[in-house]
Amino acid sequence: MPHSDGVAPTSETCGHGSKHGCTHRGGCASADPAIDANALISARGIGVTRHGRDILIDVNIDIEPREIVTLIGPNGAGKTTLVRVLLGLEKPDRGTIHRRRDLKIGYVPQRFDSDTVIPMTVERFLMLGGSYGEARIAEVLGLVDAAKARRQQLGELSGGELQRVLLARALLRKPNLLVLDEPVQGVDFMGEADLYNLIGGLRDSAGFGVLLVSHDLHIVMARSDRVVCLNHHVCCSGVPETVAQHPSYVRLFGADAARAFALYRHDHDHSHDLSGMPQAADGDVTRSAGGDK
Amino acid sequence: MFEPFFLRALLASLGLAVVAAPLGCFIVWQRLAYFGETVAQAGLIGVALALAMQMDVTWGVLIVALAVAALLVWFGRQKLVGLDSVLGLLHHAALAAGVIATSMVKGAPVDLTGFLFGDVFAVTQADVVVIFVGGAVVLALVAWLWQPLLRLAVHEDLAAAEGVDREMVRTVFIVLLAVAIAVAMKIVGILLVMAFLVVPAVAARPLSGTPERMVVLTGFIAAASVVAGLWLSATFDSPGGPSIVLIMSIVAGLSLSWAAIGRPGRRGS
């Protein structure tokens, strides 16, 4: 490795700067920092090329224990490809990935074609991920506010219910890294806030790291410890406030996105379930589990 | 009615019905019907190969089925043409090549109808033994891999991310499928093999709330169809394999009609 870990050297521009319309702050492939052995996952110089097109270019990313990392970027920026590479579902053409030996991933996939082709109840679906007792399943389903779905067939669930069930399956594994690929698709705006609060609260209590993928920035950022802005390569990364002010972030998402925090931080005296129905604040499982401020 | 040839036909078909049940369910769950169809039709090339090399037809079909399955997996690596089109290509190419190959086999003219639609009453004692021994091995492997197979069928990426070895499990499944096709071909023929596997599973789906129940029900429907089909064949002198498949299809038609009207298949465990 060219130099020790720590802060990557600042280089003004590099080859792909012009290609993607943003300048680099971190180094390029020639200056990859060393693998972070303490991180849950540490990837260096990840490159993926499909049909002559670069999907990922020299991506470096670390996910530390207990850290919430949000991966943002426009549609088609390579976010899902990066996640698949990190999960080991796809082999990168270039680069190295270090996974900590005790890494246990809970994965909430982006798409779940919940067709009714396989007859299966929610309970059985959860048992597929491992062998859990009745009480544990009830506990986790309660945690994600999906206790009612337990005996339902998978094909009967709404989009929001399915997301909660997928989250439950991931949580049952007691992961030390939770990976969520655009978990709020098909879930309305307020349900989204609750979902992120729930995940943030669970991180605080269970202590896992979180890798969250989103193309929608309005809510994601405030709960994140670190935001990585991806558009085939890492445009910028840092704490949410820094990234929101970063020129390449503003260029990528527009000035509106930089004002997203105000939107997030409004307090509401009620919450919504994932299908958007308002619910009273007291006695709401999501809120108490989510550890709302 | 219970002459030895009829008993052999009954035993072989019943054995096959039981072995086919879990495979048929996985074909339906993973939408592999057309994949299996293509692999089965390539069996005709295997028939010609076996006749030319004077070996057992089952082996010829098995070898070619595996080769075509491997070719399909290989073609699936490119993303420019969808898998349905690749299957369409190979499906017809295999049939054309098979017909040409059988026509070129030297010696006695080949009875194409027998291979295309099977000849259940020509089953020998050795065939029955092969079906029962081979079937036991197939069932044992399916039972051993049941959990990972199910996890992959429900959500492949999720299962793989949780540590299921998808390459291994999928390879074993394709091999099992090729074995089942090669063995079943003698009874129902190349054109109806997939129907024998898939149709009972389709019939069972609307009546099932769990995967295991669907497999058991598929086996029952297939076995009952075998008995009814062979009775039909003996009584009206209709061809055996097609009679079985016709009965299966009627059951599936009724089951799907019921599903179209009501809300079945919703009860859990």
mmCIF file of N, CA and C in Angstrom, chain A residues 155-277:
data_model
loop_
_atom_site.group_PDB
_atom_site.id
_atom_site.type_symbol
_atom_site.label_atom_id
_atom_site.label_comp_id
_atom_site.label_asym_id
_atom_site.label_seq_id
_atom_site.Cartn_x
_atom_site.Cartn_y
_atom_site.Cartn_z
ATOM 1 N N GLY A 155 -47.779 -13.270 -0.215
ATOM 2 C CA GLY A 155 -48.416 -12.623 -1.351
ATOM 3 C C GLY A 155 -49.529 -11.663 -0.972
ATOM 4 N N GLU A 156 -49.987 -11.729 0.272
ATOM 5 C CA GLU A 156 -51.080 -10.864 0.709
ATOM 6 C C GLU A 156 -50.592 -9.527 1.241
ATOM 7 N N LEU A 157 -49.287 -9.389 1.468
ATOM 8 C CA LEU A 157 -48.775 -8.203 2.153
ATOM 9 C C LEU A 157 -48.735 -6.992 1.238
ATOM 10 N N SER A 158 -48.914 -5.821 1.833
ATOM 11 C CA SER A 158 -48.720 -4.573 1.091
ATOM 12 C C SER A 158 -47.221 -4.278 1.036
ATOM 13 N N GLY A 159 -46.854 -3.289 0.216
ATOM 14 C CA GLY A 159 -45.444 -2.946 0.076
ATOM 15 C C GLY A 159 -44.790 -2.587 1.405
ATOM 16 N N GLY A 160 -45.498 -1.792 2.203
ATOM 17 C CA GLY A 160 -44.952 -1.373 3.490
ATOM 18 C C GLY A 160 -44.797 -2.541 4.454
ATOM 19 N N GLU A 161 -45.807 -3.417 4.482
ATOM 20 C CA GLU A 161 -45.743 -4.590 5.358
ATOM 21 C C GLU A 161 -44.581 -5.502 4.961
ATOM 22 N N LEU A 162 -44.415 -5.653 3.653
ATOM 23 C CA LEU A 162 -43.345 -6.511 3.150
ATOM 24 C C LEU A 162 -41.982 -5.978 3.574
ATOM 25 N N GLN A 163 -41.820 -4.647 3.501
ATOM 26 C CA GLN A 163 -40.563 -4.043 3.937
ATOM 27 C C GLN A 163 -40.291 -4.344 5.408
ATOM 28 N N ARG A 164 -41.335 -4.237 6.219
ATOM 29 C CA ARG A 164 -41.168 -4.501 7.651
ATOM 30 C C ARG A 164 -40.800 -5.956 7.897
ATOM 31 N N VAL A 165 -41.427 -6.844 7.126
ATOM 32 C CA VAL A 165 -41.138 -8.274 7.294
ATOM 33 C C VAL A 165 -39.695 -8.574 6.866
ATOM 34 N N LEU A 166 -39.265 -7.949 5.768
ATOM 35 C CA LEU A 166 -37.880 -8.136 5.317
ATOM 36 C C LEU A 166 -36.902 -7.613 6.368
ATOM 37 N N LEU A 167 -37.260 -6.467 6.962
ATOM 38 C CA LEU A 167 -36.417 -5.909 8.023
ATOM 39 C C LEU A 167 -36.376 -6.869 9.208
ATOM 40 N N ALA A 168 -37.519 -7.462 9.532
ATOM 41 C CA ALA A 168 -37.574 -8.417 10.643
ATOM 42 C C ALA A 168 -36.658 -9.610 10.366
ATOM 43 N N ARG A 169 -36.689 -10.101 9.120
ATOM 44 C CA ARG A 169 -35.836 -11.255 8.798
ATOM 45 C C ARG A 169 -34.363 -10.897 8.980
ATOM 46 N N ALA A 170 -34.008 -9.669 8.568
ATOM 47 C CA ALA A 170 -32.621 -9.232 8.737
ATOM 48 C C ALA A 170 -32.257 -9.105 10.212
ATOM 49 N N LEU A 171 -33.179 -8.539 11.006
ATOM 50 C CA LEU A 171 -32.895 -8.312 12.429
ATOM 51 C C LEU A 171 -32.805 -9.609 13.222
ATOM 52 N N LEU A 172 -33.598 -10.610 12.810
ATOM 53 C CA LEU A 172 -33.593 -11.896 13.510
ATOM 54 C C LEU A 172 -32.204 -12.519 13.544
ATOM 55 N N ARG A 173 -31.428 -12.225 12.534
ATOM 56 C CA ARG A 173 -30.083 -12.814 12.442
ATOM 57 C C ARG A 173 -29.102 -12.190 13.434
ATOM 58 N N LYS A 174 -29.561 -11.167 14.163
ATOM 59 C CA LYS A 174 -28.660 -10.415 15.036
ATOM 60 C C LYS A 174 -27.389 -10.005 14.289
ATOM 61 N N PRO A 175 -27.564 -9.220 13.255
ATOM 62 C CA PRO A 175 -26.417 -8.858 12.420
ATOM 63 C C PRO A 175 -25.538 -7.831 13.121
ATOM 64 N N ASN A 176 -24.284 -7.745 12.708
ATOM 65 C CA ASN A 176 -23.499 -6.590 13.126
ATOM 66 C C ASN A 176 -23.385 -5.573 11.998
ATOM 67 N N LEU A 177 -23.962 -5.935 10.853
ATOM 68 C CA LEU A 177 -24.103 -4.951 9.775
ATOM 69 C C LEU A 177 -25.460 -5.146 9.107
ATOM 70 N N LEU A 178 -26.237 -4.073 9.091
ATOM 71 C CA LEU A 178 -27.541 -4.097 8.442
ATOM 72 C C LEU A 178 -27.417 -3.348 7.117
ATOM 73 N N VAL A 179 -27.759 -4.002 6.024
ATOM 74 C CA VAL A 179 -27.658 -3.376 4.710
ATOM 75 C C VAL A 179 -29.056 -3.207 4.138
ATOM 76 N N LEU A 180 -29.432 -1.974 3.866
ATOM 77 C CA LEU A 180 -30.770 -1.688 3.327
ATOM 78 C C LEU A 180 -30.633 -0.983 1.987
ATOM 79 N N ASP A 181 -31.150 -1.609 0.942
ATOM 80 C CA ASP A 181 -31.060 -1.023 -0.391
ATOM 81 C C ASP A 181 -32.385 -0.341 -0.715
ATOM 82 N N GLU A 182 -32.380 0.958 -0.677
ATOM 83 C CA GLU A 182 -33.572 1.763 -0.923
ATOM 84 C C GLU A 182 -34.784 1.171 -0.211
ATOM 85 N N PRO A 183 -34.750 1.194 1.117
ATOM 86 C CA PRO A 183 -35.785 0.474 1.872
ATOM 87 C C PRO A 183 -37.154 1.127 1.813
ATOM 88 N N VAL A 184 -37.258 2.307 1.283
ATOM 89 C CA VAL A 184 -38.541 3.006 1.386
ATOM 90 C C VAL A 184 -39.274 3.085 0.056
ATOM 91 N N GLN A 185 -38.868 2.288 -0.910
ATOM 92 C CA GLN A 185 -39.607 2.301 -2.167
ATOM 93 C C GLN A 185 -41.024 1.805 -1.919
ATOM 94 N N GLY A 186 -41.973 2.527 -2.416
ATOM 95 C CA GLY A 186 -43.362 2.141 -2.228
ATOM 96 C C GLY A 186 -43.888 2.517 -0.861
ATOM 97 N N VAL A 187 -43.086 3.235 -0.108
ATOM 98 C CA VAL A 187 -43.507 3.675 1.214
ATOM 99 C C VAL A 187 -43.577 5.200 1.166
ATOM 100 N N ASP A 188 -44.611 5.740 1.750
ATOM 101 C CA ASP A 188 -44.779 7.182 1.583
ATOM 102 C C ASP A 188 -43.823 7.959 2.491
ATOM 103 N N PHE A 189 -43.837 9.253 2.328
ATOM 104 C CA PHE A 189 -42.856 10.127 2.948
ATOM 105 C C PHE A 189 -42.816 10.015 4.474
ATOM 106 N N MET A 190 -43.967 10.079 5.139
ATOM 107 C CA MET A 190 -43.940 10.049 6.595
ATOM 108 C C MET A 190 -43.569 8.669 7.121
ATOM 109 N N GLY A 191 -44.018 7.632 6.433
ATOM 110 C CA GLY A 191 -43.636 6.278 6.823
ATOM 111 C C GLY A 191 -42.135 6.122 6.749
ATOM 112 N N GLU A 192 -41.557 6.822 5.790
ATOM 113 C CA GLU A 192 -40.121 6.801 5.593
ATOM 114 C C GLU A 192 -39.397 7.349 6.826
ATOM 115 N N ALA A 193 -39.872 8.492 7.326
ATOM 116 C CA ALA A 193 -39.250 9.085 8.511
ATOM 117 C C ALA A 193 -39.292 8.111 9.674
ATOM 118 N N ASP A 194 -40.447 7.450 9.840
ATOM 119 C CA ASP A 194 -40.580 6.501 10.937
ATOM 120 C C ASP A 194 -39.648 5.315 10.769
ATOM 121 N N LEU A 195 -39.531 4.864 9.537
ATOM 122 C CA LEU A 195 -38.656 3.726 9.277
ATOM 123 C C LEU A 195 -37.215 4.065 9.634
ATOM 124 N N TYR A 196 -36.787 5.263 9.248
ATOM 125 C CA TYR A 196 -35.408 5.656 9.545
ATOM 126 C C TYR A 196 -35.195 5.850 11.045
ATOM 127 N N ASN A 197 -36.216 6.372 11.709
ATOM 128 C CA ASN A 197 -36.109 6.507 13.163
ATOM 129 C C ASN A 197 -35.985 5.148 13.830
ATOM 130 N N LEU A 198 -36.782 4.200 13.322
ATOM 131 C CA LEU A 198 -36.739 2.846 13.855
ATOM 132 C C LEU A 198 -35.342 2.248 13.686
ATOM 133 N N ILE A 199 -34.792 2.387 12.493
ATOM 134 C CA ILE A 199 -33.466 1.825 12.226
ATOM 135 C C ILE A 199 -32.405 2.507 13.083
ATOM 136 N N GLY A 200 -32.520 3.835 13.185
ATOM 137 C CA GLY A 200 -31.577 4.567 14.016
ATOM 138 C C GLY A 200 -31.645 4.139 15.468
ATOM 139 N N GLY A 201 -32.874 3.944 15.960
ATOM 140 C CA GLY A 201 -33.050 3.512 17.347
ATOM 141 C C GLY A 201 -32.502 2.121 17.581
ATOM 142 N N LEU A 202 -32.732 1.247 16.629
ATOM 143 C CA LEU A 202 -32.236 -0.124 16.747
ATOM 144 C C LEU A 202 -30.716 -0.152 16.731
ATOM 145 N N ARG A 203 -30.137 0.708 15.915
ATOM 146 C CA ARG A 203 -28.682 0.805 15.907
ATOM 147 C C ARG A 203 -28.186 1.166 17.315
ATOM 148 N N ASP A 204 -28.863 2.137 17.931
ATOM 149 C CA ASP A 204 -28.433 2.561 19.260
ATOM 150 C C ASP A 204 -28.518 1.420 20.272
ATOM 151 N N SER A 205 -29.605 0.620 20.195
ATOM 152 C CA SER A 205 -29.781 -0.432 21.199
ATOM 153 C C SER A 205 -29.015 -1.702 20.833
ATOM 154 N N ALA A 206 -29.062 -2.126 19.583
ATOM 155 C CA ALA A 206 -28.431 -3.400 19.199
ATOM 156 C C ALA A 206 -26.978 -3.211 18.780
ATOM 157 N N GLY A 207 -26.609 -2.010 18.388
ATOM 158 C CA GLY A 207 -25.213 -1.723 18.131
ATOM 159 C C GLY A 207 -24.649 -2.267 16.844
ATOM 160 N N PHE A 208 -25.502 -2.368 15.804
ATOM 161 C CA PHE A 208 -24.937 -2.808 14.523
ATOM 162 C C PHE A 208 -24.570 -1.608 13.655
ATOM 163 N N GLY A 209 -23.728 -1.849 12.686
ATOM 164 C CA GLY A 209 -23.464 -0.845 11.673
ATOM 165 C C GLY A 209 -24.574 -0.887 10.642
ATOM 166 N N VAL A 210 -24.770 0.233 9.944
ATOM 167 C CA VAL A 210 -25.840 0.288 8.949
ATOM 168 C C VAL A 210 -25.290 0.857 7.646
ATOM 169 N N LEU A 211 -25.581 0.168 6.553
ATOM 170 C CA LEU A 211 -25.319 0.744 5.235
ATOM 171 C C LEU A 211 -26.669 0.930 4.568
ATOM 172 N N LEU A 212 -26.996 2.187 4.289
ATOM 173 C CA LEU A 212 -28.313 2.539 3.803
ATOM 174 C C LEU A 212 -28.158 3.159 2.419
ATOM 175 N N VAL A 213 -28.925 2.670 1.462
ATOM 176 C CA VAL A 213 -28.839 3.213 0.111
ATOM 177 C C VAL A 213 -30.072 4.046 -0.167
ATOM 178 N N SER A 214 -29.870 5.202 -0.746
ATOM 179 C CA SER A 214 -31.025 6.050 -1.050
ATOM 180 C C SER A 214 -30.738 6.951 -2.228
ATOM 181 N N HIS A 215 -31.781 7.238 -2.996
ATOM 182 C CA HIS A 215 -31.609 8.301 -3.979
ATOM 183 C C HIS A 215 -32.432 9.508 -3.546
ATOM 184 N N ASP A 216 -33.061 9.365 -2.398
ATOM 185 C CA ASP A 216 -33.892 10.453 -1.889
ATOM 186 C C ASP A 216 -33.241 10.984 -0.619
ATOM 187 N N LEU A 217 -32.897 12.261 -0.620
ATOM 188 C CA LEU A 217 -32.033 12.778 0.437
ATOM 189 C C LEU A 217 -32.760 13.479 1.551
ATOM 190 N N HIS A 218 -34.046 13.700 1.382
ATOM 191 C CA HIS A 218 -34.685 14.641 2.300
ATOM 192 C C HIS A 218 -34.678 14.165 3.739
ATOM 193 N N ILE A 219 -34.724 12.869 3.934
ATOM 194 C CA ILE A 219 -34.860 12.381 5.299
ATOM 195 C C ILE A 219 -33.637 11.635 5.780
ATOM 196 N N VAL A 220 -32.986 10.996 4.876
ATOM 197 C CA VAL A 220 -31.908 10.095 5.226
ATOM 198 C C VAL A 220 -30.850 10.726 6.106
ATOM 199 N N MET A 221 -30.484 11.943 5.752
ATOM 200 C CA MET A 221 -29.158 12.382 6.153
ATOM 201 C C MET A 221 -28.957 12.630 7.642
ATOM 202 N N ALA A 222 -29.927 13.190 8.320
ATOM 203 C CA ALA A 222 -29.672 13.640 9.687
ATOM 204 C C ALA A 222 -29.289 12.489 10.620
ATOM 205 N N ARG A 223 -29.836 11.314 10.398
ATOM 206 C CA ARG A 223 -29.524 10.182 11.263
ATOM 207 C C ARG A 223 -28.165 9.557 10.932
ATOM 208 N N SER A 224 -27.625 9.896 9.795
ATOM 209 C CA SER A 224 -26.398 9.241 9.352
ATOM 210 C C SER A 224 -25.175 9.791 10.074
ATOM 211 N N ASP A 225 -24.223 8.912 10.326
ATOM 212 C CA ASP A 225 -22.939 9.360 10.826
ATOM 213 C C ASP A 225 -22.079 9.873 9.676
ATOM 214 N N ARG A 226 -22.294 9.222 8.523
ATOM 215 C CA ARG A 226 -21.483 9.586 7.380
ATOM 216 C C ARG A 226 -22.311 9.400 6.124
ATOM 217 N N VAL A 227 -22.150 10.310 5.195
ATOM 218 C CA VAL A 227 -22.847 10.212 3.924
ATOM 219 C C VAL A 227 -21.808 10.067 2.827
ATOM 220 N N VAL A 228 -22.008 9.095 1.983
ATOM 221 C CA VAL A 228 -21.120 8.910 0.840
ATOM 222 C C VAL A 228 -21.935 9.192 -0.407
ATOM 223 N N CYS A 229 -21.455 10.156 -1.167
ATOM 224 C CA CYS A 229 -22.175 10.585 -2.355
ATOM 225 C C CYS A 229 -21.535 9.917 -3.566
ATOM 226 N N LEU A 230 -22.316 9.075 -4.239
ATOM 227 C CA LEU A 230 -21.765 8.260 -5.315
ATOM 228 C C LEU A 230 -22.368 8.638 -6.658
ATOM 229 N N ASN A 231 -21.498 8.856 -7.624
ATOM 230 C CA ASN A 231 -21.963 8.922 -9.005
ATOM 231 C C ASN A 231 -20.906 8.211 -9.846
ATOM 232 N N HIS A 232 -20.940 6.902 -9.809
ATOM 233 C CA HIS A 232 -19.946 6.000 -10.401
ATOM 234 C C HIS A 232 -18.634 6.001 -9.623
ATOM 235 N N HIS A 233 -18.265 7.142 -9.095
ATOM 236 C CA HIS A 233 -17.131 7.196 -8.182
ATOM 237 C C HIS A 233 -17.582 7.985 -6.955
ATOM 238 N N VAL A 234 -16.788 8.000 -5.924
ATOM 239 C CA VAL A 234 -17.179 8.734 -4.725
ATOM 240 C C VAL A 234 -16.925 10.218 -4.959
ATOM 241 N N CYS A 235 -18.019 10.981 -5.076
ATOM 242 C CA CYS A 235 -17.880 12.412 -5.338
ATOM 243 C C CYS A 235 -17.445 13.154 -4.086
ATOM 244 N N CYS A 236 -18.063 12.798 -2.965
ATOM 245 C CA CYS A 236 -17.683 13.408 -1.703
ATOM 246 C C CYS A 236 -18.241 12.548 -0.590
ATOM 247 N N SER A 237 -17.659 12.681 0.569
ATOM 248 C CA SER A 237 -18.197 11.947 1.708
ATOM 249 C C SER A 237 -17.845 12.678 2.987
ATOM 250 N N GLY A 238 -18.616 12.425 4.029
ATOM 251 C CA GLY A 238 -18.363 13.094 5.301
ATOM 252 C C GLY A 238 -19.628 13.119 6.130
ATOM 253 N N VAL A 239 -19.604 13.893 7.214
ATOM 254 C CA VAL A 239 -20.805 14.020 8.028
ATOM 255 C C VAL A 239 -21.861 14.735 7.182
ATOM 256 N N PRO A 240 -23.155 14.502 7.489
ATOM 257 C CA PRO A 240 -24.216 15.043 6.644
ATOM 258 C C PRO A 240 -24.074 16.538 6.356
ATOM 259 N N GLU A 241 -23.793 17.325 7.392
ATOM 260 C CA GLU A 241 -23.717 18.778 7.201
ATOM 261 C C GLU A 241 -22.645 19.143 6.176
ATOM 262 N N THR A 242 -21.513 18.474 6.252
ATOM 263 C CA THR A 242 -20.419 18.770 5.324
ATOM 264 C C THR A 242 -20.807 18.431 3.899
ATOM 265 N N VAL A 243 -21.381 17.228 3.752
ATOM 266 C CA VAL A 243 -21.725 16.784 2.404
ATOM 267 C C VAL A 243 -22.775 17.694 1.793
ATOM 268 N N ALA A 244 -23.743 18.105 2.614
ATOM 269 C CA ALA A 244 -24.820 18.936 2.089
ATOM 270 C C ALA A 244 -24.296 20.262 1.553
ATOM 271 N N GLN A 245 -23.172 20.735 2.097
ATOM 272 C CA GLN A 245 -22.600 21.992 1.626
ATOM 273 C C GLN A 245 -21.564 21.796 0.524
ATOM 274 N N HIS A 246 -21.247 20.540 0.265
ATOM 275 C CA HIS A 246 -20.167 20.279 -0.678
ATOM 276 C C HIS A 246 -20.586 20.648 -2.106
ATOM 277 N N PRO A 247 -19.709 21.347 -2.821
ATOM 278 C CA PRO A 247 -20.078 21.801 -4.174
ATOM 279 C C PRO A 247 -20.518 20.653 -5.100
ATOM 280 N N SER A 248 -19.844 19.509 -5.013
ATOM 281 C CA SER A 248 -20.200 18.452 -5.956
ATOM 282 C C SER A 248 -21.544 17.818 -5.591
ATOM 283 N N TYR A 249 -21.890 17.884 -4.299
ATOM 284 C CA TYR A 249 -23.202 17.411 -3.877
ATOM 285 C C TYR A 249 -24.292 18.335 -4.412
ATOM 286 N N VAL A 250 -24.057 19.608 -4.257
ATOM 287 C CA VAL A 250 -25.033 20.582 -4.732
ATOM 288 C C VAL A 250 -25.186 20.467 -6.245
ATOM 289 N N ARG A 251 -24.056 20.238 -6.929
ATOM 290 C CA ARG A 251 -24.104 20.103 -8.379
ATOM 291 C C ARG A 251 -24.928 18.876 -8.768
ATOM 292 N N LEU A 252 -24.771 17.820 -7.994
ATOM 293 C CA LEU A 252 -25.407 16.558 -8.327
ATOM 294 C C LEU A 252 -26.912 16.598 -8.041
ATOM 295 N N PHE A 253 -27.272 17.205 -6.931
ATOM 296 C CA PHE A 253 -28.667 17.111 -6.497
ATOM 297 C C PHE A 253 -29.406 18.435 -6.507
ATOM 298 N N GLY A 254 -28.712 19.524 -6.750
ATOM 299 C CA GLY A 254 -29.383 20.808 -6.787
ATOM 300 C C GLY A 254 -29.432 21.458 -5.420
ATOM 301 N N ALA A 255 -29.715 22.750 -5.428
ATOM 302 C CA ALA A 255 -29.673 23.519 -4.187
ATOM 303 C C ALA A 255 -30.770 23.095 -3.219
ATOM 304 N N ASP A 256 -31.880 22.582 -3.753
ATOM 305 C CA ASP A 256 -32.989 22.157 -2.892
ATOM 306 C C ASP A 256 -32.539 21.139 -1.856
ATOM 307 N N ALA A 257 -31.720 20.222 -2.323
ATOM 308 C CA ALA A 257 -31.310 19.130 -1.455
ATOM 309 C C ALA A 257 -30.512 19.645 -0.269
ATOM 310 N N ALA A 258 -29.799 20.724 -0.470
ATOM 311 C CA ALA A 258 -28.982 21.265 0.609
ATOM 312 C C ALA A 258 -29.852 21.805 1.747
ATOM 313 N N ARG A 259 -31.126 22.065 1.428
ATOM 314 C CA ARG A 259 -32.024 22.583 2.463
ATOM 315 C C ARG A 259 -32.843 21.470 3.101
ATOM 316 N N ALA A 260 -32.466 20.224 2.813
ATOM 317 C CA ALA A 260 -33.289 19.087 3.226
ATOM 318 C C ALA A 260 -33.431 18.974 4.730
ATOM 319 N N PHE A 261 -32.472 19.497 5.458
ATOM 320 C CA PHE A 261 -32.477 19.269 6.900
ATOM 321 C C PHE A 261 -33.667 19.891 7.592
ATOM 322 N N ALA A 262 -34.008 21.054 7.158
ATOM 323 C CA ALA A 262 -35.163 21.711 7.757
ATOM 324 C C ALA A 262 -36.391 20.816 7.638
ATOM 325 N N LEU A 263 -36.528 20.200 6.504
ATOM 326 C CA LEU A 263 -37.655 19.308 6.273
ATOM 327 C C LEU A 263 -37.670 18.162 7.258
ATOM 328 N N TYR A 264 -36.519 17.607 7.473
ATOM 329 C CA TYR A 264 -36.442 16.442 8.331
ATOM 330 C C TYR A 264 -36.754 16.788 9.769
ATOM 331 N N ARG A 265 -36.275 17.926 10.196
ATOM 332 C CA ARG A 265 -36.249 18.181 11.637
ATOM 333 C C ARG A 265 -37.537 18.730 12.206
ATOM 334 N N HIS A 266 -38.602 18.764 11.423
ATOM 335 C CA HIS A 266 -39.834 19.219 12.047
ATOM 336 C C HIS A 266 -40.346 18.123 12.972
ATOM 337 N N ASP A 267 -40.863 18.550 14.119
ATOM 338 C CA ASP A 267 -41.376 17.562 15.068
ATOM 339 C C ASP A 267 -42.844 17.350 14.789
ATOM 340 N N HIS A 268 -43.252 16.107 14.874
ATOM 341 C CA HIS A 268 -44.680 15.879 14.722
ATOM 342 C C HIS A 268 -45.215 15.134 15.945
ATOM 343 N N ASP A 269 -46.460 15.436 16.254
ATOM 344 C CA ASP A 269 -47.055 14.847 17.441
ATOM 345 C C ASP A 269 -47.766 13.543 17.104
ATOM 346 N N HIS A 270 -47.642 13.123 15.888
ATOM 347 C CA HIS A 270 -48.231 11.849 15.506
ATOM 348 C C HIS A 270 -47.264 11.202 14.518
ATOM 349 N N SER A 271 -47.476 9.947 14.275
ATOM 350 C CA SER A 271 -46.631 9.278 13.288
ATOM 351 C C SER A 271 -47.529 8.600 12.274
ATOM 352 N N HIS A 272 -46.908 8.069 11.252
ATOM 353 C CA HIS A 272 -47.675 7.369 10.226
ATOM 354 C C HIS A 272 -47.134 5.960 10.114
ATOM 355 N N ASP A 273 -48.033 5.028 9.861
ATOM 356 C CA ASP A 273 -47.503 3.700 9.570
ATOM 357 C C ASP A 273 -47.011 3.695 8.126
ATOM 358 N N LEU A 274 -46.467 2.565 7.692
ATOM 359 C CA LEU A 274 -45.775 2.579 6.405
ATOM 360 C C LEU A 274 -46.727 2.735 5.228
ATOM 361 N N SER A 275 -48.025 2.548 5.459
ATOM 362 C CA SER A 275 -48.934 2.790 4.346
ATOM 363 C C SER A 275 -49.452 4.224 4.373
ATOM 364 N N GLY A 276 -48.959 5.010 5.349
ATOM 365 C CA GLY A 276 -49.273 6.423 5.352
ATOM 366 C C GLY A 276 -50.407 6.818 6.282
ATOM 367 N N MET A 277 -50.998 5.834 6.962
ATOM 368 C CA MET A 277 -52.098 6.169 7.862
ATOM 369 C C MET A 277 -51.544 6.789 9.137
#
